[in-house]
Amino acid sequence: MNEKVTIFDTTLRDGEQAPGASLNVFEKVEIAKQMERLNVDVIEAGFPVSSQAQFEAVQRIADSVNMIVTGLARTVDADIDSCQRALNGADRFRIHTFIGTSDIHLKGKFGADRYGKSLEKKRNTILNMACEAVQYSKTFTDDVEFSPEDAGRTDIGYLAEVVEAVISAGATTINIPDTTGYTMPEEFGAKIAELRKRVINIDQAVISVHCHNDLGLAVANSLNAIANGARQVECTINGIGERAGNASMEEIVMALDVRSNYWNYYTNIKTEEIYNTSRMVSGFTGMLVQPNKAIVGENAFAHESGIHQDGMLKNRDTYEIMTPESVGIRNNKIVLGRHSGRHGLSVRFKALGYEVTEDKMDYYYERFLDLADKKKEIYDEDLRILMGDKAESEQGFYTLDYLHVNLGTATIATATVRIESEGKTYEESATGDGPVDACFRAINRAIDFQSQTRLEHYQVRSVTAGKGAQGEVTVRLKINGSAYTGKGVSTDTIKASAKSYLQALNHYEAMKDMNEVFETISETV
Ligand code: KIV
Ligand code: ZN
């Protein structure tokens, strides 16, 4: 009989740790609701103690969705307290606590003498901290997950000892993270098998895995772990996450689904919701999906060569192992236009996974009509963008009120901007190396932005086809050493550039408090 694999989505926690991928509370709640439609089993909503914004997001998600909601906590009481306070409103919640167990972590992060002078003593201290954290978490919920961070590089004997002890302390899920994406698939699978052999009480907990993609092996490692006894996988949509990212949910789910003749496992994921979720996550985070990305990339179902096209026309199975429809990519594109009504628009939004309440529909409809004036045909991608734009303006610290650009072959580009922030307006002009540069300089001047800023990445892409296509601009700024992504869309590329720049600055403003908290807490553990 086929066995179920639990899907634990960490897009909003580990995924959001991808450089520049910060999300505001509104966007996180929208994504969480889409995860519910996708039917994930567990959603990791964030790291509540790390900032007020994280706490609020976890709290709002816990109140809004019906699935197991979890939050991350280090093995310290303050983290666990914050987690339980944020999760309290959920119908079902889990506390996920973690501590590093590899020698590298013990000697580095826990190098101070107060954790023990020898490696042996440090191991003992960490084991006790892990057990105490699990016991404390158990006072709030029966559902407690423990992760020995960097398990992929942890000595198997010590790992087995920790796992056995935390299960005795009450952990119901044991997550084995390959934190640095270091292990090979057979090696990782063997580690899971070995734990099942060595840990006498292993049957009292679900084994979970959490693989990073530094060597491009996160999905292969996760599948090998399942084959060796793991029954939960932690993953993210589009594989976003720290550094090279996490195991991609859509790839794991479809590998189990398409090759059900090979695997004896299934998931509860509604695969037809995969594409909507992928587009929503990409839109809100500003992290573009590479065109050749498996399952959700633009080219995943494109057949270019004549031989392939001919084969496909005769029989789709010739070159297609799954249909685009099975992951929610529809061919029958419905195009809206100036004469489409509010009802038609609202039905379309719903089909794309966005819930628009009646009171917000006026705003969207007006924006839709504005856009329809500029471009005759409105495609799904345009609507997704409209949504992404609004999500940002919901909480934007800065908004673009006015933009005027002067340019020509014989003049120096000059931009004038008016920015609104907290009820005040700021206007400035600047010249630059071309209109985009002038725009960015004018914005910096208008808001008197003093921080060290470097434009690391600037990309323009046409969202839909045709003369009136919207241009989507993505920027990544390095501000005081951290990366912030912004995305702006308009039929005018310069305006899209200004919007993307402001969105990145808005992310910076939203994350400022979080970075300060991280700096203080990293000194206390
Ligand atoms: O990669 C990792 O080790 C983690 C843990 C906190 C689970 O993200
Ligand atoms: Zn991770």
XYZ file of C-alpha atoms and ligand atoms in Angstrom:
534
model
C 0.000 0.000 0.000
C 1.194 3.518 -0.791
C 2.349 5.638 2.132
C 1.779 9.343 2.575
C 4.623 11.867 2.627
C 3.801 15.018 4.596
C 4.597 18.263 2.795
C 6.009 20.922 5.102
C 6.295 24.231 3.308
C 8.935 26.674 4.504
C 8.651 29.274 1.725
C 7.703 31.939 4.256
C 10.570 31.120 6.610
C 13.618 29.606 4.886
C 12.391 30.789 1.465
C 12.158 34.345 2.693
C 15.772 34.072 3.877
C 16.831 34.134 0.190
C 18.817 37.309 -0.402
C 16.401 40.101 -1.258
C 13.232 38.001 -0.991
C 11.559 39.861 1.866
C 7.772 39.859 1.996
C 5.354 42.102 3.838
C 2.598 40.788 6.104
C -0.122 41.170 3.484
C 1.900 39.174 0.941
C 2.668 36.437 3.472
C -0.986 35.979 4.349
C -1.901 35.804 0.647
C 0.761 33.147 0.076
C -0.374 31.197 3.147
C -3.944 31.159 1.818
C -2.663 29.890 -1.508
C -0.731 27.148 0.357
C -4.050 26.124 1.859
C -5.546 25.817 -1.642
C -2.459 23.834 -2.656
C -3.256 21.603 0.329
C 0.132 21.581 2.049
C 0.065 19.761 5.382
C 2.258 22.074 7.470
C 3.249 25.684 6.852
C 6.240 27.266 8.565
C 5.051 30.851 8.802
C 8.222 32.484 10.122
C 10.603 33.039 13.021
C 8.414 35.016 15.447
C 11.061 36.216 17.897
C 13.215 37.758 15.172
C 11.116 40.906 14.656
C 7.759 42.507 15.262
C 6.917 42.107 11.563
C 7.715 38.367 11.675
C 5.667 37.944 14.836
C 2.694 39.729 13.316
C 2.903 37.717 10.086
C 2.951 34.395 11.966
C 0.048 35.568 14.126
C -2.037 36.699 11.143
C -1.357 33.438 9.288
C -2.238 31.348 12.343
C -5.583 33.182 12.472
C -6.270 32.934 8.742
C -5.612 29.370 7.551
C -6.768 25.899 8.425
C -3.720 23.640 8.459
C -0.870 22.985 10.877
C 0.981 26.268 11.332
C 4.454 26.283 12.804
C 7.068 28.830 13.761
C 10.805 28.496 14.286
C 12.469 28.887 17.689
C 16.015 28.459 18.907
C 16.375 26.348 22.036
C 15.780 29.348 24.274
C 12.668 30.075 26.317
C 12.156 33.561 24.845
C 11.972 32.131 21.325
C 9.571 29.368 22.352
C 7.381 31.838 24.295
C 7.211 34.134 21.300
C 6.375 31.200 19.026
C 3.506 30.017 21.173
C 2.109 33.548 21.548
C 2.186 34.051 17.783
C 0.672 30.636 17.046
C -1.970 30.597 19.755
C -4.844 31.494 17.423
C -4.240 28.535 15.105
C -6.543 25.516 15.193
C -3.469 23.279 15.131
C 0.050 24.489 15.750
C 3.541 23.083 16.058
C 6.653 24.515 17.674
C 9.820 23.872 15.675
C 12.960 24.223 17.754
C 16.525 23.753 16.548
C 20.171 23.858 17.574
C 23.436 23.161 15.721
C 24.995 19.761 16.397
C 27.944 19.380 14.010
C 31.477 19.809 15.350
C 31.811 22.860 13.125
C 28.815 24.482 14.822
C 29.945 23.385 18.272
C 33.409 24.829 17.823
C 32.185 27.989 16.071
C 28.758 29.127 17.275
C 29.167 27.464 20.660
C 32.888 28.095 20.991
C 32.546 30.105 24.222
C 33.650 28.299 27.394
C 30.191 28.645 28.921
C 29.063 25.806 26.580
C 31.905 23.589 27.882
C 35.652 23.631 27.390
C 36.010 20.338 25.523
C 34.041 19.060 22.538
C 32.622 16.317 24.768
C 31.324 18.871 27.283
C 29.886 21.066 24.532
C 28.060 18.051 23.085
C 26.577 17.411 26.493
C 25.448 21.022 26.903
C 23.829 21.114 23.455
C 22.026 17.815 24.090
C 20.622 19.190 27.361
C 19.576 22.475 25.727
C 17.774 20.507 23.001
C 15.903 18.311 25.515
C 14.942 21.248 27.741
C 13.631 23.180 24.731
C 11.533 20.227 23.610
C 10.168 19.734 27.135
C 9.333 23.427 27.437
C 7.636 23.444 24.015
C 5.574 20.448 25.119
C 3.986 22.584 27.829
C 2.270 24.520 25.001
C 1.512 21.850 22.401
C 1.811 18.115 21.802
C 3.155 18.779 18.337
C 6.891 19.551 18.688
C 9.517 19.299 15.967
C 13.234 19.266 16.664
C 16.024 19.940 14.136
C 19.707 19.193 14.800
C 21.044 21.926 12.535
C 23.812 20.811 10.134
C 22.829 17.166 10.701
C 24.308 16.443 7.260
C 27.789 17.042 8.728
C 27.080 15.804 12.262
C 28.846 12.709 13.584
C 26.315 9.877 13.256
C 26.932 8.536 16.796
C 26.253 11.914 18.418
C 23.340 12.605 16.058
C 21.681 9.327 17.064
C 22.224 10.177 20.743
C 20.577 13.610 20.355
C 17.675 12.229 18.329
C 16.965 9.507 20.889
C 17.116 11.995 23.773
C 14.768 14.561 22.193
C 12.252 11.857 21.292
C 12.311 10.778 24.960
C 11.786 14.434 25.848
C 8.640 14.483 23.679
C 9.584 15.517 20.129
C 7.045 14.107 17.662
C 8.877 15.068 14.469
C 12.624 14.782 14.006
C 13.862 16.885 11.137
C 17.263 16.056 9.671
C 18.588 19.135 7.848
C 21.363 19.065 5.309
C 21.918 22.721 6.170
C 24.823 23.323 3.822
C 23.705 21.067 0.942
C 26.886 19.040 1.423
C 25.744 15.441 1.277
C 25.339 13.132 -1.691
C 21.982 11.388 -2.267
C 23.146 7.866 -1.311
C 25.036 9.232 1.681
C 22.023 11.177 2.926
C 19.679 8.224 2.412
C 22.140 6.005 4.311
C 22.168 8.525 7.179
C 18.386 8.229 7.526
C 18.601 4.423 7.375
C 21.364 4.419 9.995
C 19.327 6.610 12.363
C 16.419 4.199 12.048
C 18.774 1.390 13.027
C 20.500 3.118 15.930
C 17.706 5.093 17.606
C 15.619 2.688 19.632
C 12.570 4.969 20.027
C 12.595 6.264 16.416
C 9.132 4.795 15.781
C 7.685 7.347 18.210
C 8.460 10.224 15.833
C 8.061 11.107 12.167
C 11.376 11.507 10.347
C 11.532 14.673 8.308
C 14.238 16.017 5.987
C 15.222 19.546 5.031
C 17.730 19.742 2.179
C 19.570 22.739 0.800
C 20.614 22.974 -2.809
C 24.252 24.118 -2.726
C 25.306 21.252 -5.006
C 21.997 21.079 -6.865
C 21.080 17.867 -5.010
C 18.340 19.005 -2.618
C 15.527 17.194 -4.435
C 17.587 14.030 -5.060
C 18.614 13.977 -1.383
C 15.011 14.408 -0.244
C 13.798 11.575 -2.497
C 16.553 9.271 -1.288
C 15.639 10.097 2.301
C 12.010 9.174 1.597
C 13.159 5.865 0.123
C 14.996 5.260 3.409
C 12.168 6.074 5.791
C 11.580 9.847 5.906
C 7.882 10.652 5.827
C 7.984 14.445 5.859
C 9.868 16.732 3.473
C 10.541 20.384 4.069
C 10.610 22.381 0.881
C 9.829 25.704 -0.767
C 7.982 26.829 -3.843
C 10.350 27.533 -6.755
C 13.133 26.147 -4.512
C 13.851 29.588 -3.038
C 15.810 29.832 0.201
C 19.165 30.566 1.794
C 22.026 30.725 -0.739
C 21.258 28.238 -3.545
C 17.863 27.582 -1.980
C 15.899 24.654 -0.568
C 14.440 21.533 -2.140
C 11.760 22.612 -4.573
C 8.295 21.478 -3.565
C 6.956 21.224 -7.098
C 9.824 18.965 -8.160
C 9.450 16.568 -5.217
C 5.679 16.399 -5.525
C 5.707 15.833 -9.283
C 8.540 13.277 -9.068
C 6.389 11.219 -6.692
C 3.279 11.820 -8.782
C 4.608 11.268 -12.315
C 6.657 8.244 -11.249
C 4.018 6.659 -9.042
C 4.868 3.442 -10.910
C 8.341 3.676 -9.313
C 7.638 5.153 -5.854
C 5.148 3.818 -3.334
C 4.432 7.213 -1.824
C 1.938 9.975 -2.384
C 1.325 13.519 -1.173
C -1.934 15.397 -0.628
C -0.864 18.300 -2.824
C -3.414 19.547 -5.375
C -0.977 19.634 -8.233
C -3.251 21.868 -10.353
C -2.516 24.699 -7.892
C 1.255 24.472 -8.363
C 1.571 27.021 -11.161
C -0.602 29.652 -9.458
C 1.452 29.264 -6.288
C 4.729 29.505 -8.178
C 3.645 32.709 -9.948
C 2.361 34.252 -6.732
C 5.587 33.530 -4.847
C 7.710 34.813 -7.697
C 5.563 37.941 -8.029
C 5.608 38.857 -4.353
C 9.269 38.020 -3.682
C 10.594 39.491 -6.944
C 12.613 36.277 -7.415
C 12.245 35.391 -11.076
C 11.899 31.731 -12.053
C 14.576 30.608 -14.485
C 12.979 29.754 -17.877
C 14.310 26.171 -17.858
C 13.219 25.476 -14.269
C 11.560 22.055 -14.019
C 7.741 22.072 -13.718
C 7.158 25.851 -13.484
C 9.715 27.477 -15.819
C 8.465 29.263 -18.920
C 10.063 26.608 -21.142
C 9.090 23.568 -19.069
C 6.414 22.626 -21.601
C 7.733 24.421 -24.703
C 8.695 22.299 -27.678
C 10.940 24.187 -30.031
C 12.523 21.868 -32.554
C 10.578 20.720 -35.613
C 11.105 17.036 -34.797
C 9.736 17.513 -31.283
C 6.780 19.584 -32.491
C 5.923 16.965 -35.070
C 6.144 14.189 -32.467
C 3.950 16.166 -30.083
C 1.265 16.762 -32.704
C 1.085 13.022 -33.355
C 1.079 12.028 -29.694
C 1.796 14.279 -26.689
C 3.371 11.388 -24.779
C 6.241 11.367 -27.279
C 8.027 14.194 -25.459
C 5.805 15.009 -22.485
C 5.903 13.050 -19.218
C 3.183 15.164 -17.607
C 0.653 17.618 -18.990
C 0.871 21.375 -18.333
C -2.736 21.143 -17.098
C -1.681 18.710 -14.356
C 0.308 21.527 -12.718
C -2.271 24.192 -13.478
C -0.935 25.700 -16.695
C -3.945 26.331 -18.862
C -3.801 26.699 -22.610
C -7.186 28.304 -23.079
C -6.061 31.776 -22.069
C -9.014 34.055 -21.391
C -8.238 37.623 -22.382
C -9.982 40.509 -20.638
C -10.331 44.032 -21.983
C -11.833 47.493 -21.480
C -15.385 46.120 -21.715
C -14.939 43.329 -19.181
C -17.064 43.809 -16.088
C -16.213 43.723 -12.376
C -17.703 40.264 -12.052
C -15.543 38.845 -14.862
C -12.477 40.366 -13.255
C -13.282 39.012 -9.839
C -13.879 35.481 -11.230
C -10.526 35.661 -13.033
C -8.710 36.779 -9.863
C -10.234 33.848 -8.011
C -9.111 31.379 -10.672
C -5.578 32.739 -10.278
C -5.654 32.186 -6.521
C -6.283 35.755 -5.309
C -9.141 36.415 -2.951
C -10.340 39.953 -3.464
C -12.821 41.188 -0.923
C -15.729 43.303 -2.162
C -14.393 46.493 -0.522
C -11.064 46.171 -2.351
C -12.610 45.367 -5.712
C -13.226 49.051 -6.554
C -9.511 49.752 -6.298
C -8.571 46.812 -8.490
C -11.253 47.493 -11.046
C -10.091 51.064 -11.436
C -6.495 49.929 -11.893
C -7.673 47.308 -14.362
C -9.486 49.954 -16.423
C -6.423 52.224 -16.339
C -4.359 49.372 -17.702
C -6.984 48.457 -20.297
C -6.738 52.032 -21.583
C -3.044 51.532 -22.195
C -3.128 47.985 -23.559
C -6.085 46.453 -25.310
C -5.756 42.880 -24.107
C -5.245 41.972 -20.467
C -3.716 38.552 -19.855
C -3.441 36.481 -16.659
C 0.118 37.681 -16.229
C -1.092 41.305 -16.252
C -3.565 40.498 -13.486
C -0.931 38.751 -11.391
C 1.206 41.839 -11.751
C -1.667 44.120 -10.794
C -2.025 42.059 -7.640
C 1.700 42.143 -6.889
C 1.704 45.907 -7.281
C -1.166 46.332 -4.897
C 0.387 43.990 -2.371
C 3.302 46.329 -2.197
C 1.319 49.539 -2.012
C -0.710 48.060 0.889
C 2.232 48.602 3.178
C 4.658 50.741 1.232
C 6.588 53.286 3.236
C 7.312 55.245 0.054
C 5.004 55.553 -2.954
C 5.583 57.218 -6.291
C 3.286 60.168 -6.728
C 4.713 61.780 -9.847
C 7.527 61.236 -12.327
C 8.754 63.394 -15.166
C 11.787 62.545 -17.294
C 13.574 64.708 -19.853
C 15.786 62.913 -22.313
C 17.059 63.102 -25.847
C 20.154 62.329 -27.887
C 21.627 65.788 -27.255
C 20.501 66.430 -23.661
C 21.543 65.132 -20.274
C 18.812 62.917 -18.841
C 16.966 64.646 -16.000
C 14.293 63.175 -13.755
C 11.901 64.849 -11.349
C 10.055 62.710 -8.809
C 7.508 63.339 -6.108
C 7.421 60.698 -3.376
C 4.789 60.279 -0.731
C 5.679 58.896 2.661
C 3.616 58.879 5.840
C 1.321 61.643 4.606
C 4.111 63.989 3.428
C 5.386 64.595 -0.101
C 8.992 65.104 -1.159
C 9.993 66.415 -4.576
C 13.453 66.548 -6.166
C 15.221 66.479 -9.525
C 18.529 64.963 -10.581
C 20.538 64.336 -13.702
C 22.086 60.973 -14.409
C 23.762 58.547 -16.731
C 20.558 57.940 -18.669
C 16.933 58.242 -17.535
C 16.915 55.287 -15.112
C 19.993 56.491 -13.286
C 18.521 60.021 -13.128
C 15.344 58.585 -11.655
C 17.149 56.631 -8.940
C 19.254 59.661 -8.035
C 16.182 61.895 -7.843
C 14.481 59.384 -5.521
C 17.542 59.233 -3.254
C 17.577 63.009 -3.080
C 13.850 63.369 -2.496
C 13.803 61.046 0.503
C 17.289 62.070 1.585
C 18.440 58.444 1.514
C 21.879 58.375 3.108
C 22.642 54.659 3.463
C 25.372 52.979 1.416
C 23.476 51.738 -1.639
C 24.711 49.759 -4.641
C 22.596 48.639 -7.577
C 23.583 44.981 -7.962
C 21.099 43.829 -10.514
C 18.746 45.513 -12.985
C 16.561 43.528 -15.324
C 13.730 44.405 -17.684
C 11.364 41.788 -19.007
C 8.273 42.041 -21.121
C 5.402 40.512 -19.178
C 3.041 39.796 -22.040
C 3.312 39.900 -25.790
C 2.203 42.682 -28.117
C 2.731 46.398 -28.640
C 1.178 47.415 -25.345
C 3.123 44.834 -23.329
C 3.941 45.773 -19.763
C 7.576 46.009 -18.801
C 8.556 44.387 -15.523
C 11.687 45.758 -13.921
C 13.475 43.886 -11.153
C 16.243 45.519 -9.144
C 18.425 44.202 -6.371
C 20.022 46.802 -4.133
C 22.762 46.203 -1.639
C 22.080 48.533 1.266
C 24.514 48.504 4.186
C 25.673 45.043 3.117
C 22.229 43.364 2.785
C 20.295 42.672 -0.415
C 16.785 43.987 -1.102
C 14.766 43.156 -4.200
C 12.114 45.325 -5.776
C 9.833 44.867 -8.737
C 7.813 47.419 -10.667
C 5.523 47.054 -13.621
C 4.188 49.577 -16.062
C 3.653 50.039 -19.763
C 6.401 52.670 -19.316
C 9.762 51.089 -18.453
C 11.155 54.184 -16.706
C 8.140 54.335 -14.413
C 8.508 50.582 -13.779
C 12.155 51.230 -12.845
C 11.214 53.949 -10.361
C 8.572 51.690 -8.806
C 10.977 48.772 -8.498
C 13.571 50.985 -6.835
C 11.009 52.270 -4.340
C 9.822 48.734 -3.627
C 13.375 47.677 -2.760
C 13.650 50.702 -0.450
C 10.313 49.751 1.107
C 11.660 46.267 1.795
C 14.700 47.833 3.380
C 12.507 49.986 5.639
C 10.384 46.950 6.586
C 13.429 44.819 7.388
C 15.401 47.465 9.267
C 13.984 46.556 12.668
C 14.417 42.846 11.948
C 18.112 43.223 11.188
C 18.627 45.113 14.433
C 16.938 42.340 16.454
C 19.004 39.669 14.674
C 22.184 41.494 15.578
C 21.271 41.515 19.257
C 19.966 37.958 19.462
C 22.918 36.439 17.641
C 25.069 37.761 20.447
C 22.965 36.101 23.123
C 23.151 32.513 21.773
O 18.812 24.614 7.095
C 18.550 24.417 8.294
O 19.261 23.734 9.024
C 17.364 25.067 8.834
C 16.929 24.618 10.187
C 16.554 25.761 11.043
C 15.834 23.609 10.055
O 16.751 25.867 8.170
Zn 17.271 25.620 6.004
